[in-house]
Structure formats: C-alpha cells, structure tokens
C-alpha cells in the first residue's frame, strides 16, 4: 500500500514538471513570432534619390533614344537668351537643349539636291554628348508647321559624339530642289531644331529658300549627327 502511494506521488510530480516545461516552451514561441523591425531604409537618407541602377539605365537610354518628339506633338521652343544649365549632368552625359546653340550652315547643292548642315554647338561649361538624329520642323512666322516633317536618312550611322565646350556636331538636311521636282512650295520663316532625346527645340531663322509643302515629292531627310560643323 505504501509503495503504491509513493508511485502515485512520483507520477503526479512528473506530470507537474512536464506542464511547467510545456508552459516555458509556449512562452518562448510567442515571443519570437513578431521579430523587431530593422533600422534604416532601402532609400538614400538624403541628397539624390536616383539609385545607381537608375543612373546607369538613364545613361544607356540616352545612347539609344530616338531624336524626335512623338508624332503630332509640337516641340517646346527654347528661348535663345536662356542661361546654359547643367541639370541632369550627374545622371547623364547627354547635351540638353539649354546647353546648345543651333545654326544652319551654307547650302552644298548637288545632283538636284539641296544639302544643309544642321549644327549644334556646346555653349555650356561641361563636356556632353549627342547621339542619333535631330528633330526638325519648318514653321512660318506664327510658329505653325508649313512643310512635311523630315524623314530619317536610311543607312545613316548613329554614333556618340562627345562635345567639349565650344565644339560642334552636325547632321545633314537634304531635299530635292523644288524647281527640278516641280513640287509646290512654301518659304519657311524658321527651322525648329530639337536635339536628340530632348523635347525643347531651338529656333533658327531659315534662309535656305523655298521647300516643298505637299509631302508628295521633295520630302526632306535628316542624317545622324557627326563631329564637326559640316563645312
């Protein structure tokens, strides 16, 4: 009888010990279910909010972007008195409209074609680049388009052109002589020139004579930029 009583007490004590251990395990589990939040953030604390990956992507995009604004959209005309800006210099080497001066060189006619160099000159204090084709639009004195938009010259090779301050790049503007093609014509007041990958245009007086206004013949074509002034 005494032995049975001692066995019962031992079993009861073991059950109590197991209950206590189970309770400790349960408390530990509930404490680790909600981990404390980590300090810091994935974004820069201050300064430029553009990540290095985005900067690299921007630079690559500027080297492969097209030259003209979307079809049907009128380019913004940059004022000739604007001060050169270096905005975007940290994320891209691309020349911005405000850093450039535009001009149209002398005609070099041949084989029934009128050929004008469109020249962009770096007037900023930094070295920047142009790549690809310019945008161009003939307009009247009111800024209204008066001729078909130039097409890109087939086979024109695109290259990255590095422009130190004061250096230039040029792209060829060509169209059939209207007197030879018999196309109806208009004489533009100015040519709007949009640098590659930009949306603001530079306005240059047009002194090259009449151009076709029909789009059926003598459609102008544009080449990609090359180093120099096309002279």
PDB file of N, CA and C in Angstrom, residues 83-90 96 98-99 124-126:
ATOM      1  N   UNK A  83      19.889  80.814 -70.048  1.00  0.00           N
ATOM      2  CA  UNK A  83      21.213  80.563 -69.482  1.00  0.00           C
ATOM      3  C   UNK A  83      21.526  79.086 -69.557  1.00  0.00           C
ATOM      4  N   UNK A  84      22.738  78.682 -69.975  1.00  0.00           N
ATOM      5  CA  UNK A  84      23.077  77.265 -70.013  1.00  0.00           C
ATOM      6  C   UNK A  84      22.903  76.638 -68.643  1.00  0.00           C
ATOM      7  N   UNK A  85      22.348  75.422 -68.626  1.00  0.00           N
ATOM      8  CA  UNK A  85      22.119  74.718 -67.383  1.00  0.00           C
ATOM      9  C   UNK A  85      22.837  73.385 -67.419  1.00  0.00           C
ATOM     10  N   UNK A  86      23.208  72.909 -66.245  1.00  0.00           N
ATOM     11  CA  UNK A  86      23.858  71.615 -66.143  1.00  0.00           C
ATOM     12  C   UNK A  86      22.945  70.601 -65.494  1.00  0.00           C
ATOM     13  N   UNK A  87      21.614  70.844 -65.538  1.00  0.00           N
ATOM     14  CA  UNK A  87      20.681  69.909 -64.930  1.00  0.00           C
ATOM     15  C   UNK A  87      20.817  68.553 -65.589  1.00  0.00           C
ATOM     16  N   UNK A  88      20.838  67.520 -64.757  1.00  0.00           N
ATOM     17  CA  UNK A  88      20.951  66.162 -65.259  1.00  0.00           C
ATOM     18  C   UNK A  88      22.368  65.712 -65.480  1.00  0.00           C
ATOM     19  N   UNK A  89      23.345  66.582 -65.241  1.00  0.00           N
ATOM     20  CA  UNK A  89      24.728  66.219 -65.511  1.00  0.00           C
ATOM     21  C   UNK A  89      25.189  65.054 -64.651  1.00  0.00           C
ATOM     22  N   UNK A  90      24.588  64.912 -63.441  1.00  0.00           N
ATOM     23  CA  UNK A  90      25.016  63.844 -62.542  1.00  0.00           C
ATOM     24  C   UNK A  90      24.541  62.487 -63.016  1.00  0.00           C
ATOM     25  N   UNK A  96      21.819  68.881 -73.158  1.00  0.00           N
ATOM     26  CA  UNK A  96      20.450  69.362 -73.052  1.00  0.00           C
ATOM     27  C   UNK A  96      20.264  70.601 -73.927  1.00  0.00           C
ATOM     28  N   UNK A  98      19.171  73.513 -73.399  1.00  0.00           N
ATOM     29  CA  UNK A  98      19.634  74.776 -72.827  1.00  0.00           C
ATOM     30  C   UNK A  98      21.151  74.934 -72.874  1.00  0.00           C
ATOM     31  N   UNK A  99      21.866  73.846 -73.153  1.00  0.00           N
ATOM     32  CA  UNK A  99      23.329  73.894 -73.212  1.00  0.00           C
ATOM     33  C   UNK A  99      23.848  74.068 -74.643  1.00  0.00           C
ATOM     34  N   UNK A 124      27.866  75.215 -73.075  1.00  0.00           N
ATOM     35  CA  UNK A 124      27.917  75.057 -71.623  1.00  0.00           C
ATOM     36  C   UNK A 124      29.367  74.955 -71.158  1.00  0.00           C
ATOM     37  N   UNK A 125      29.545  74.780 -69.867  1.00  0.00           N
ATOM     38  CA  UNK A 125      30.886  74.656 -69.329  1.00  0.00           C
ATOM     39  C   UNK A 125      31.310  73.228 -69.081  1.00  0.00           C
ATOM     40  N   UNK A 126      30.538  72.259 -69.563  1.00  0.00           N
ATOM     41  CA  UNK A 126      30.878  70.854 -69.364  1.00  0.00           C
ATOM     42  C   UNK A 126      30.923  70.133 -70.698  1.00  0.00           C
TER      43      UNK A 126
END
